[in-house]
GROMACS .gro file of C-alpha atoms in nm:
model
  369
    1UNK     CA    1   9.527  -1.337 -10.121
    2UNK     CA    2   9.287  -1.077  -9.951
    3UNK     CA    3   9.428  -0.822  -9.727
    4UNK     CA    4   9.338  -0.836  -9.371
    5UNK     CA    5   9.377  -0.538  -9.294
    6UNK     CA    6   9.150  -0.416  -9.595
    7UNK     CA    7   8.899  -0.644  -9.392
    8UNK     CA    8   8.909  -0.574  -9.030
    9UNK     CA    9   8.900  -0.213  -9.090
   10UNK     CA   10   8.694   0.092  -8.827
   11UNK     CA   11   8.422   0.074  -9.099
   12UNK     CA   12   8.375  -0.291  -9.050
   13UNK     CA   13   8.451  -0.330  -8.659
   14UNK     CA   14   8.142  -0.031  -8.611
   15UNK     CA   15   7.933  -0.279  -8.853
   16UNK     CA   16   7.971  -0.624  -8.662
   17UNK     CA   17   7.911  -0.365  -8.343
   18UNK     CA   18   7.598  -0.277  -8.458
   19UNK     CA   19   7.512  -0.564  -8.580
   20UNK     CA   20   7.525  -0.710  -8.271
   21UNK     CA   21   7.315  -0.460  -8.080
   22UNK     CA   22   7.074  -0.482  -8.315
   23UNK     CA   23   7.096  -0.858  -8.276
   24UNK     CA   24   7.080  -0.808  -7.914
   25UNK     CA   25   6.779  -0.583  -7.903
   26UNK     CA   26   6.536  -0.859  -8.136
   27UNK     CA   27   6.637  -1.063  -7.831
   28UNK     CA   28   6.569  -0.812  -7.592
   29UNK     CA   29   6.205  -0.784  -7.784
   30UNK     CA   30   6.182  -1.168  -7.736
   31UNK     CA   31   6.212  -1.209  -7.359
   32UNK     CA   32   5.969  -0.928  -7.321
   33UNK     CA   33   5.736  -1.160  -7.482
   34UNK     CA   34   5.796  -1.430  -7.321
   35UNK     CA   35   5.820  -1.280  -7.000
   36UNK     CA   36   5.448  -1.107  -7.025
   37UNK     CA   37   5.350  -1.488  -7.180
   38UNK     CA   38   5.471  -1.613  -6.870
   39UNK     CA   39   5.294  -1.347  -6.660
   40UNK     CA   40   4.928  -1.477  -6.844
   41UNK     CA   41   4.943  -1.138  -6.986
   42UNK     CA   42   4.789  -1.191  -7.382
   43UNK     CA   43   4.836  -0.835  -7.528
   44UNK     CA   44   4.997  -0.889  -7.822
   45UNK     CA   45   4.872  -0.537  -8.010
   46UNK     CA   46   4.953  -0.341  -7.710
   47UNK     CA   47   5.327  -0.432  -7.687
   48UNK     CA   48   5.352  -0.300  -8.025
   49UNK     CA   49   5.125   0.030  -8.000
   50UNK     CA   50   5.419   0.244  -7.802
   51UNK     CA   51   5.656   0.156  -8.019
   52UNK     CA   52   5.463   0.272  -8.301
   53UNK     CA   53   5.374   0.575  -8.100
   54UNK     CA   54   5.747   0.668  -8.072
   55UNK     CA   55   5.801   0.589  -8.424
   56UNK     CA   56   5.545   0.892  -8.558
   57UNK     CA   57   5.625   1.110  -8.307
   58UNK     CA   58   6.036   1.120  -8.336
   59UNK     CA   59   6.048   1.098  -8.720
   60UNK     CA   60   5.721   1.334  -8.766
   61UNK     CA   61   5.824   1.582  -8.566
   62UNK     CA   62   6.160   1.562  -8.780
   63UNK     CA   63   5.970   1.527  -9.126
   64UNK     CA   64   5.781   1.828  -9.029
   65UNK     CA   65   6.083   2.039  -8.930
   66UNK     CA   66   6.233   1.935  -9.313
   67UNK     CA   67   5.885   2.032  -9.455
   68UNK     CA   68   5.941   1.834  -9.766
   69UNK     CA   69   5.672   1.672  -9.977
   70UNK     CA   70   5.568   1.337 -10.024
   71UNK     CA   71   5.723   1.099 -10.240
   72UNK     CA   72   5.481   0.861 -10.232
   73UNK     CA   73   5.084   0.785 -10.192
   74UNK     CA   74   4.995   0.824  -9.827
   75UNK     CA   75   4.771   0.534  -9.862
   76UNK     CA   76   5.023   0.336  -9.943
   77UNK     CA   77   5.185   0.373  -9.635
   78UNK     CA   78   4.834   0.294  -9.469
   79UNK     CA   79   4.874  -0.062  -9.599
   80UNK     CA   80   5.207  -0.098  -9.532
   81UNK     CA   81   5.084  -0.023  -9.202
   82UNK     CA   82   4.802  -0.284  -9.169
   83UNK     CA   83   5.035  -0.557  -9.245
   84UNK     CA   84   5.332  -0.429  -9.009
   85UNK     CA   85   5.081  -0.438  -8.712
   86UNK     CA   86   4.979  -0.755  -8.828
   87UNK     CA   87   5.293  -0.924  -8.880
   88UNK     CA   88   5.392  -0.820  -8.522
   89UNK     CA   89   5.069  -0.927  -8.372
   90UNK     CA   90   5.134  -1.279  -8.538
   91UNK     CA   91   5.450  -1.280  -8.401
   92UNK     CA   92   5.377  -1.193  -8.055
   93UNK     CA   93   5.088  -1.402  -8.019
   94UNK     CA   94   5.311  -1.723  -8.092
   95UNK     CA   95   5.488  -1.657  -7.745
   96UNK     CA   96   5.192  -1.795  -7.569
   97UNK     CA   97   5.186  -2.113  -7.753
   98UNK     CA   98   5.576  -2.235  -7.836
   99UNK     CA   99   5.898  -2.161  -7.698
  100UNK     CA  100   6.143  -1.829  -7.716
  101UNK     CA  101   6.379  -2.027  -7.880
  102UNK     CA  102   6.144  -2.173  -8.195
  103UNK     CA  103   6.035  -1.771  -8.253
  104UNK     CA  104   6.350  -1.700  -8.280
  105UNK     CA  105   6.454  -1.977  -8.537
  106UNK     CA  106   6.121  -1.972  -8.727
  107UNK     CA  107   6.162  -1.652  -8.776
  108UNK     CA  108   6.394  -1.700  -9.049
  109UNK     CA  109   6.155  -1.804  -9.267
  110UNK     CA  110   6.140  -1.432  -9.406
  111UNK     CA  111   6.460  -1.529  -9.601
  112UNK     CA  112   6.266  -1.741  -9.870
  113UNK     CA  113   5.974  -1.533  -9.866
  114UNK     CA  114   6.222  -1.212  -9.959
  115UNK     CA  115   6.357  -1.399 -10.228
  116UNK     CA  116   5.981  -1.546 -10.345
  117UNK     CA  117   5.867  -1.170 -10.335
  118UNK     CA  118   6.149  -1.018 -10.437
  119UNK     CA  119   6.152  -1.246 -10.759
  120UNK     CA  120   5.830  -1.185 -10.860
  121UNK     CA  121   5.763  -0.830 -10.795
  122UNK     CA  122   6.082  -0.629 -10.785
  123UNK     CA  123   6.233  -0.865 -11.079
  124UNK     CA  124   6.530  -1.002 -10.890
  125UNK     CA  125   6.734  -1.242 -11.014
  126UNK     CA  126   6.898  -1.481 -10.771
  127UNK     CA  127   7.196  -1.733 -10.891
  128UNK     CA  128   7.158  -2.140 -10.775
  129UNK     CA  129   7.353  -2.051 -10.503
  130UNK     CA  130   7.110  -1.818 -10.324
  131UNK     CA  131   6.847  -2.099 -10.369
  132UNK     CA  132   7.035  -2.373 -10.203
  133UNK     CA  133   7.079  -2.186  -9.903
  134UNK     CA  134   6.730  -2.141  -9.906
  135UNK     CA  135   6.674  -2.534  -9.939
  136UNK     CA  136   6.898  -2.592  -9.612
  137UNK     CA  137   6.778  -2.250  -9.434
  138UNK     CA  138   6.415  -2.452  -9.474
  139UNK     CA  139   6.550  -2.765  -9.365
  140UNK     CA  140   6.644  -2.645  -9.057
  141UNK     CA  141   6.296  -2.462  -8.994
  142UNK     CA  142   6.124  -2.858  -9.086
  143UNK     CA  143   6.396  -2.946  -8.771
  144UNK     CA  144   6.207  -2.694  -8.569
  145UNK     CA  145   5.869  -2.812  -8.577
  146UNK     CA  146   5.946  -3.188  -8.540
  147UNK     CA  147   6.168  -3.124  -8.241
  148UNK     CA  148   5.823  -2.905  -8.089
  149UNK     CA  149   5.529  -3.167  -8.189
  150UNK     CA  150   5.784  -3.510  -8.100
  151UNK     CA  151   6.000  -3.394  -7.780
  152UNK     CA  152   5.889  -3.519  -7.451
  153UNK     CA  153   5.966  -3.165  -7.250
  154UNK     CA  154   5.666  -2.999  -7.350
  155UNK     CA  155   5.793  -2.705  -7.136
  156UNK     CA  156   5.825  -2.510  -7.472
  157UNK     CA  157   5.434  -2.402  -7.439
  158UNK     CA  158   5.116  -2.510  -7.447
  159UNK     CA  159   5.062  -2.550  -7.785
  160UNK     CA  160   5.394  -2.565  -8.042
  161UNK     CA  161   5.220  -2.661  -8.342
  162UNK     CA  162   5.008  -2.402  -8.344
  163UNK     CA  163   5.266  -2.142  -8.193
  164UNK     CA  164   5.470  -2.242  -8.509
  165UNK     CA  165   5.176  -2.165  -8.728
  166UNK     CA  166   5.149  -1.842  -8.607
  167UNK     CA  167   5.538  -1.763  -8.666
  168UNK     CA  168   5.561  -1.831  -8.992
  169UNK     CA  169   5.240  -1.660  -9.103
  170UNK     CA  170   5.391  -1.386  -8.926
  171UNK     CA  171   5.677  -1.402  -9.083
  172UNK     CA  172   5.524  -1.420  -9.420
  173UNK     CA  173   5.436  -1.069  -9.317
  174UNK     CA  174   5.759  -0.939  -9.230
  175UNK     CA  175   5.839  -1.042  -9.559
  176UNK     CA  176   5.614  -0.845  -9.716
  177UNK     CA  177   5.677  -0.557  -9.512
  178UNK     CA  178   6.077  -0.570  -9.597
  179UNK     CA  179   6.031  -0.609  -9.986
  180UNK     CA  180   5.782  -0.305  -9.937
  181UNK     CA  181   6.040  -0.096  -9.736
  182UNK     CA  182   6.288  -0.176  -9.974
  183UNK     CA  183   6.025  -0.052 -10.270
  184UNK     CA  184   5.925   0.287 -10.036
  185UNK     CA  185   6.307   0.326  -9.961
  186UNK     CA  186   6.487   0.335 -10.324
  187UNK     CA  187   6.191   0.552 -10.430
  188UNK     CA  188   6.058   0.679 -10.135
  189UNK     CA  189   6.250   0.886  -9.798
  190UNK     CA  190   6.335   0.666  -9.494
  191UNK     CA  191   6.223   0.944  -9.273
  192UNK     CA  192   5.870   0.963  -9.480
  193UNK     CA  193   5.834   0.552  -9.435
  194UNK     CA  194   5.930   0.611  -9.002
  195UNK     CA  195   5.674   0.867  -8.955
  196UNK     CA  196   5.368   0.737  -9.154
  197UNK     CA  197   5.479   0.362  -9.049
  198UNK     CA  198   5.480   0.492  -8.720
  199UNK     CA  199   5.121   0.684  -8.778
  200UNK     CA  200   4.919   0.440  -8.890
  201UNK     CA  201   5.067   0.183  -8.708
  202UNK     CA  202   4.997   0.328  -8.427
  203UNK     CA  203   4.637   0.395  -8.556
  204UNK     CA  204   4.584   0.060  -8.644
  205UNK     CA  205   4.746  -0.036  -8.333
  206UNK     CA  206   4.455   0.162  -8.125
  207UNK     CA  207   4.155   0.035  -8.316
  208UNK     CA  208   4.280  -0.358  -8.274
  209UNK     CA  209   4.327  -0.315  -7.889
  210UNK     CA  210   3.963  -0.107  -7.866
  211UNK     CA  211   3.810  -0.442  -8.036
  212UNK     CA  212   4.036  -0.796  -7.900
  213UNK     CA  213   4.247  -0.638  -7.588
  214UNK     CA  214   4.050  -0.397  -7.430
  215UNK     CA  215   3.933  -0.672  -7.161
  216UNK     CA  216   4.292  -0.804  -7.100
  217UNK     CA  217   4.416  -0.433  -7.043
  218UNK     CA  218   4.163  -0.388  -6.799
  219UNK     CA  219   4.219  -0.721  -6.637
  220UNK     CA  220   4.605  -0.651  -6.611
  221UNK     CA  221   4.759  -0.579  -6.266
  222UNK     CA  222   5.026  -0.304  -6.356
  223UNK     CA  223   5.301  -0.384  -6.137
  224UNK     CA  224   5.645  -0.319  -6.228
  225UNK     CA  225   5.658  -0.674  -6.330
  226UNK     CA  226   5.411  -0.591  -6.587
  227UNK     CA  227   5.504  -0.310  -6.713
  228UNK     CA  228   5.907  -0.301  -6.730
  229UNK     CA  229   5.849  -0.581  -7.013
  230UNK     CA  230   5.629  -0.332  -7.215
  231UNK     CA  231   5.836  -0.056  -7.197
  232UNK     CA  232   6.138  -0.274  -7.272
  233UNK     CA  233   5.991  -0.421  -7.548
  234UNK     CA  234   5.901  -0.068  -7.696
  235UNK     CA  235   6.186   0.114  -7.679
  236UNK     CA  236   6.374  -0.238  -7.805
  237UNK     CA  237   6.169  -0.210  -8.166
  238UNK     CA  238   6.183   0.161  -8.183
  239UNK     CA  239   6.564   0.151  -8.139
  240UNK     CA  240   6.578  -0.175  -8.400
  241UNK     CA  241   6.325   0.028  -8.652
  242UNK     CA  242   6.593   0.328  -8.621
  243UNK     CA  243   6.884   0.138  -8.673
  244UNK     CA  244   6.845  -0.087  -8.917
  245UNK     CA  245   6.857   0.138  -9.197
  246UNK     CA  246   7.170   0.243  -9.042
  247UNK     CA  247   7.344  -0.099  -9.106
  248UNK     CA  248   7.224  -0.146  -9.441
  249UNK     CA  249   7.347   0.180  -9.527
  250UNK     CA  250   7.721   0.113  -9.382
  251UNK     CA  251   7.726  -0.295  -9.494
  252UNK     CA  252   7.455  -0.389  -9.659
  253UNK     CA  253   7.195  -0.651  -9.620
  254UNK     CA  254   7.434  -0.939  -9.597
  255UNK     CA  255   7.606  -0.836  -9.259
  256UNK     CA  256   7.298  -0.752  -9.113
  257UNK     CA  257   7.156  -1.114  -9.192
  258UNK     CA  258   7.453  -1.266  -9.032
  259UNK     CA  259   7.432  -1.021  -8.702
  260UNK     CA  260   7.066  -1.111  -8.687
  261UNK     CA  261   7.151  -1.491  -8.741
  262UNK     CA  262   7.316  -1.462  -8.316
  263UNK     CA  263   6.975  -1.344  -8.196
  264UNK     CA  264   6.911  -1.718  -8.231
  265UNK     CA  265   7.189  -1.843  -7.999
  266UNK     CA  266   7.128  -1.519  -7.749
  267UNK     CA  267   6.749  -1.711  -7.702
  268UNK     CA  268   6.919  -2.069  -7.625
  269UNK     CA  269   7.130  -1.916  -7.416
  270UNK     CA  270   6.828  -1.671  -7.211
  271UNK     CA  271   6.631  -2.030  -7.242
  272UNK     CA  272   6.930  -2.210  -7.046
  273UNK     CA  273   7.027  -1.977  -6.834
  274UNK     CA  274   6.738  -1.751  -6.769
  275UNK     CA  275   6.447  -2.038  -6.737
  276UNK     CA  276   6.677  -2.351  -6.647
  277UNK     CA  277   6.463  -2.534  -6.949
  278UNK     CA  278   6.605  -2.793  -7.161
  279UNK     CA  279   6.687  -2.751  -7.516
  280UNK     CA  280   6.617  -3.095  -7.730
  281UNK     CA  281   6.885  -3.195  -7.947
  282UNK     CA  282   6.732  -3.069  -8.244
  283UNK     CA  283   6.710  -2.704  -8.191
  284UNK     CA  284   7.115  -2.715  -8.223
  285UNK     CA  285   7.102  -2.897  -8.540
  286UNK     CA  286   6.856  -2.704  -8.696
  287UNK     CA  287   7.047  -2.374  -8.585
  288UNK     CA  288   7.363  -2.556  -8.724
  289UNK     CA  289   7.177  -2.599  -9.052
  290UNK     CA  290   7.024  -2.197  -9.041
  291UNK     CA  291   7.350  -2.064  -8.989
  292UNK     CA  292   7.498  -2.305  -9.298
  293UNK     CA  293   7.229  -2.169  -9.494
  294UNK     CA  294   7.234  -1.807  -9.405
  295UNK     CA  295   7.610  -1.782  -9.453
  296UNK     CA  296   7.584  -1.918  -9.788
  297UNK     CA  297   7.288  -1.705  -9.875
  298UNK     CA  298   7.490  -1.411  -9.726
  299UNK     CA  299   7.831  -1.451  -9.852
  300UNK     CA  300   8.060  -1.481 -10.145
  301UNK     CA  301   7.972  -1.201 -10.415
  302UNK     CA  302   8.225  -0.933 -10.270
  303UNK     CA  303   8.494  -1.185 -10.169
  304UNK     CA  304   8.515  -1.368 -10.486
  305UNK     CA  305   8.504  -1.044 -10.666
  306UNK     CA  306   8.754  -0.879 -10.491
  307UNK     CA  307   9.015  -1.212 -10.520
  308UNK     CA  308   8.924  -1.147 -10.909
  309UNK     CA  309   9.021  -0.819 -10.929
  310UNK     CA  310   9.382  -0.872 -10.700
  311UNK     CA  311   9.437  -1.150 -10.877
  312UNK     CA  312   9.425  -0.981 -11.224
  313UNK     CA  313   9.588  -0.646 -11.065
  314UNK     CA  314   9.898  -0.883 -10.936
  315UNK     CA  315   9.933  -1.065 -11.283
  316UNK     CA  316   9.973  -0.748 -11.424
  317UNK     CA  317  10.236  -0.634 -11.216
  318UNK     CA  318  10.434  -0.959 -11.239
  319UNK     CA  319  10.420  -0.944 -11.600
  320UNK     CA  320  10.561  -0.575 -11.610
  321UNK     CA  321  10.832  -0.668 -11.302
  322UNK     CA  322  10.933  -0.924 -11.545
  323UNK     CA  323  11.068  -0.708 -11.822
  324UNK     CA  324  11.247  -0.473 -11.564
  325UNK     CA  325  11.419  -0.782 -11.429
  326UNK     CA  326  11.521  -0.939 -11.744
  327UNK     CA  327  11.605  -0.641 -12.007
  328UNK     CA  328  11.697  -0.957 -12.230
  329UNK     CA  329  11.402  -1.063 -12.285
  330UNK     CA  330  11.244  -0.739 -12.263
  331UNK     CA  331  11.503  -0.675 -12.553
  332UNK     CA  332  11.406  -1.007 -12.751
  333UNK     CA  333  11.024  -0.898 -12.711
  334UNK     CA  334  11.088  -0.597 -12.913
  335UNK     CA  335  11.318  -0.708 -13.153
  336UNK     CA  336  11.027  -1.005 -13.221
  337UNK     CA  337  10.762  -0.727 -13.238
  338UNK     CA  338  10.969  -0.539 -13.465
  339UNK     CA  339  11.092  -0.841 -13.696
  340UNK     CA  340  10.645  -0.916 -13.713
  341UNK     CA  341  10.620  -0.531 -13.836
  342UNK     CA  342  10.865  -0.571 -14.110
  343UNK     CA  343  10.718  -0.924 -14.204
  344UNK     CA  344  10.399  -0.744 -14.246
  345UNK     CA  345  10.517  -0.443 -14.438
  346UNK     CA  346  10.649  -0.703 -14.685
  347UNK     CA  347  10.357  -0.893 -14.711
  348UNK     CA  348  10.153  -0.645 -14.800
  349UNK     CA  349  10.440  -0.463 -15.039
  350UNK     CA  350  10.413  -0.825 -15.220
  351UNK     CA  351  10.105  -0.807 -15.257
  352UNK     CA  352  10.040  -0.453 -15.424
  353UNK     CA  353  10.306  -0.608 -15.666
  354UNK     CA  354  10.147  -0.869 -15.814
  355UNK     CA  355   9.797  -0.674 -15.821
  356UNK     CA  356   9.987  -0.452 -16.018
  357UNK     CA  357  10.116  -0.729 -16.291
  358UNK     CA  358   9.813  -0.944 -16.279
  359UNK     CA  359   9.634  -0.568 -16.442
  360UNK     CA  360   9.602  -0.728 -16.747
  361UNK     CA  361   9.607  -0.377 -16.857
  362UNK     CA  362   9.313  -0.290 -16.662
  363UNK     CA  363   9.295  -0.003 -16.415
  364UNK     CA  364   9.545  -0.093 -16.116
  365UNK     CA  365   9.391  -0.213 -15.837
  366UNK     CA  366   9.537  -0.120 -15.520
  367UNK     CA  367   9.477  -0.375 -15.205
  368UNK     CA  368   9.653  -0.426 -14.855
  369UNK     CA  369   9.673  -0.794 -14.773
   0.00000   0.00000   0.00000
């Protein structure tokens, strides 16, 4: 049996606490959204651009105070900036055409795209298991876009489909970005991949808005309406960028997969609560069949390891309790070991004798049997 209190230790409880503010702030970055959405404010780039800003200049200044070199090509982290800025752009873009609550599920379709890349470039292997929650982590996304093209509230946005679309290329994105970060961050510095993410994000960031959004920042009225929601969805990333690491580092990538998997019912819940909408049917059962999938992708090495490992540690101490407890047989063990030895000795004595009178007059062979 596994230990409890080996379980619910402080390490853990700090985990599913950050976990849960981490799940808490991609929420936070989701109502942002959909609040400026809402507002008829399409600025997809700029949301992103502060937080990219605050990125560079927190772990910059920091990477300059270290003054360290690089440990990898700074062009590298140019393209790794491209697709970031991209990814979120994708992302943010969907609010004005689907629902809070579909971003938020769709989403997930990073998983199999981590595993896809993952597979082919970083050679990882994955057992059957891993795959099948990938199978029902996919059905529930297929749940997702049927409940948006076939329900009759079409409350969700003015366009689902193509909302949809939009999340999953995105999220195609944010898969490549993770498998890179993983690449930069086992060969790489995490401070190194902050700043210059932050850098040319932000770089990238500024030469997007100067081309698609420099009409709809001008046409913006910057109320506190309008602005709250930028900040808030700003200092939301820049606090999720920071942290993350932080998680992996303390639990791994499984724990923060499950904390992330909430995010999904904190966006029902804002939908319910926060824009008295209706949620079809199917948006439960494909969360039912995201969290299935995500908690078998997520779960099972460690425990079944660690049951291996008590289970072979109490065996052993059973079997030497057992010979305390009973000195008989303890007794009868040894005088059977010892009776084997002699049986043994004689067997081979036997045999060095008839070697020795099979000689024929030869040389004497000597052999152990």
């Amino acid at each position: 049996m596994v230990n409890a209190k080996g379980i619910w230790t402080k390490k853990t409880l700090l985990s599913l606490l950050l976990g849960q503010f981490l799940s808490l702030l991609i929420t936070a970055t989701g109502f942002s959204s959909s609040e400026l959405a809402r507002k008829g404010i399409n600025a997809p780039t700029s949301q992103s651009f502060l937080n990219y800003v605050l990125l560079a200049l927190f772990y910059g200044g920091f990477m300059i105070y270290r003054q360290k070199p690089l440990k990898a090509k700074w062009y590298y982290y140019v393209l790794l900036g491209i697709v970031d800025v991209e990814a979120n752009f994708l992302v943010v873009k969907a609010y004005q055409y689907t629902s809070l609550t579909s971003v938020m599920l769709l989403d997930c379709w990073t998983i199999p795209c981590v595993l896809l890349f993952t597979w082919v470039f970083l050679k990882t292997k994955y057992i059957p298991r891993k795959l099948v929650a990938v199978a029902i982590c996919i059905a529930g996304l297929v749940l997702v876009i049927f409940s948006d093209v076939h329900a009759a509230d079409r409350s969700s946005g003015s366009n689902p489909l193509k909302g949809d679309i939009l999340v999953i290329a995105g999220a195609t994105l944010y898969a490549v970005t993770n498998v890179s970060e993983e690449f930069f961050v086992k060969s790489a510095d995490r401070v190194e991949l902050m700043a210059f993410l932050g850098l040319f994000g932000a770089i990238v960031s500024a030469c997007q808005i100067s081309i698609l959004e420099r009409n709809e920042l001008k046409s913006i009225h910057w109320s506190a309406g309008a602005t709250l929601p930028f900040v808030g969805f700003a200092l939301a990333m820049f606090l999720f960028y920071s942290f993350v690491p932080v998680l992996l580092k303390m639990s791994g990538a499984t724990m923060l997969n499950l904390a992330l998997l909430t995010s999904d019912m904190w966006a029902v819940l804002i939908r319910i609560f926060a824009y008295h909408e209706k949620v079809d049917w199917m948006y439960y059962v494909a969360f039912a069949a995201v969290a299935v999938g995500l908690l078998v992708y997520s779960g099972g090495d460690k425990v079944d390891q660690n049951l291996a490992d008590e289970d072979t540690a109490q065996s052993k101490r059973f079997d030497e309790e057992a010979g305390l407890d009973h000195p008989a047989q303890k007794d009868a063990c040894e005088n059977f070991k010892t009776e084997d030895s002699r049986q043994n000795f004689a067997s081979t004595s036997i045999t060095e004798v008839n070697v020795t009178r099979t000689g024929g007059g030869k040389e004497t062979e000597w052999r152990k049997s």
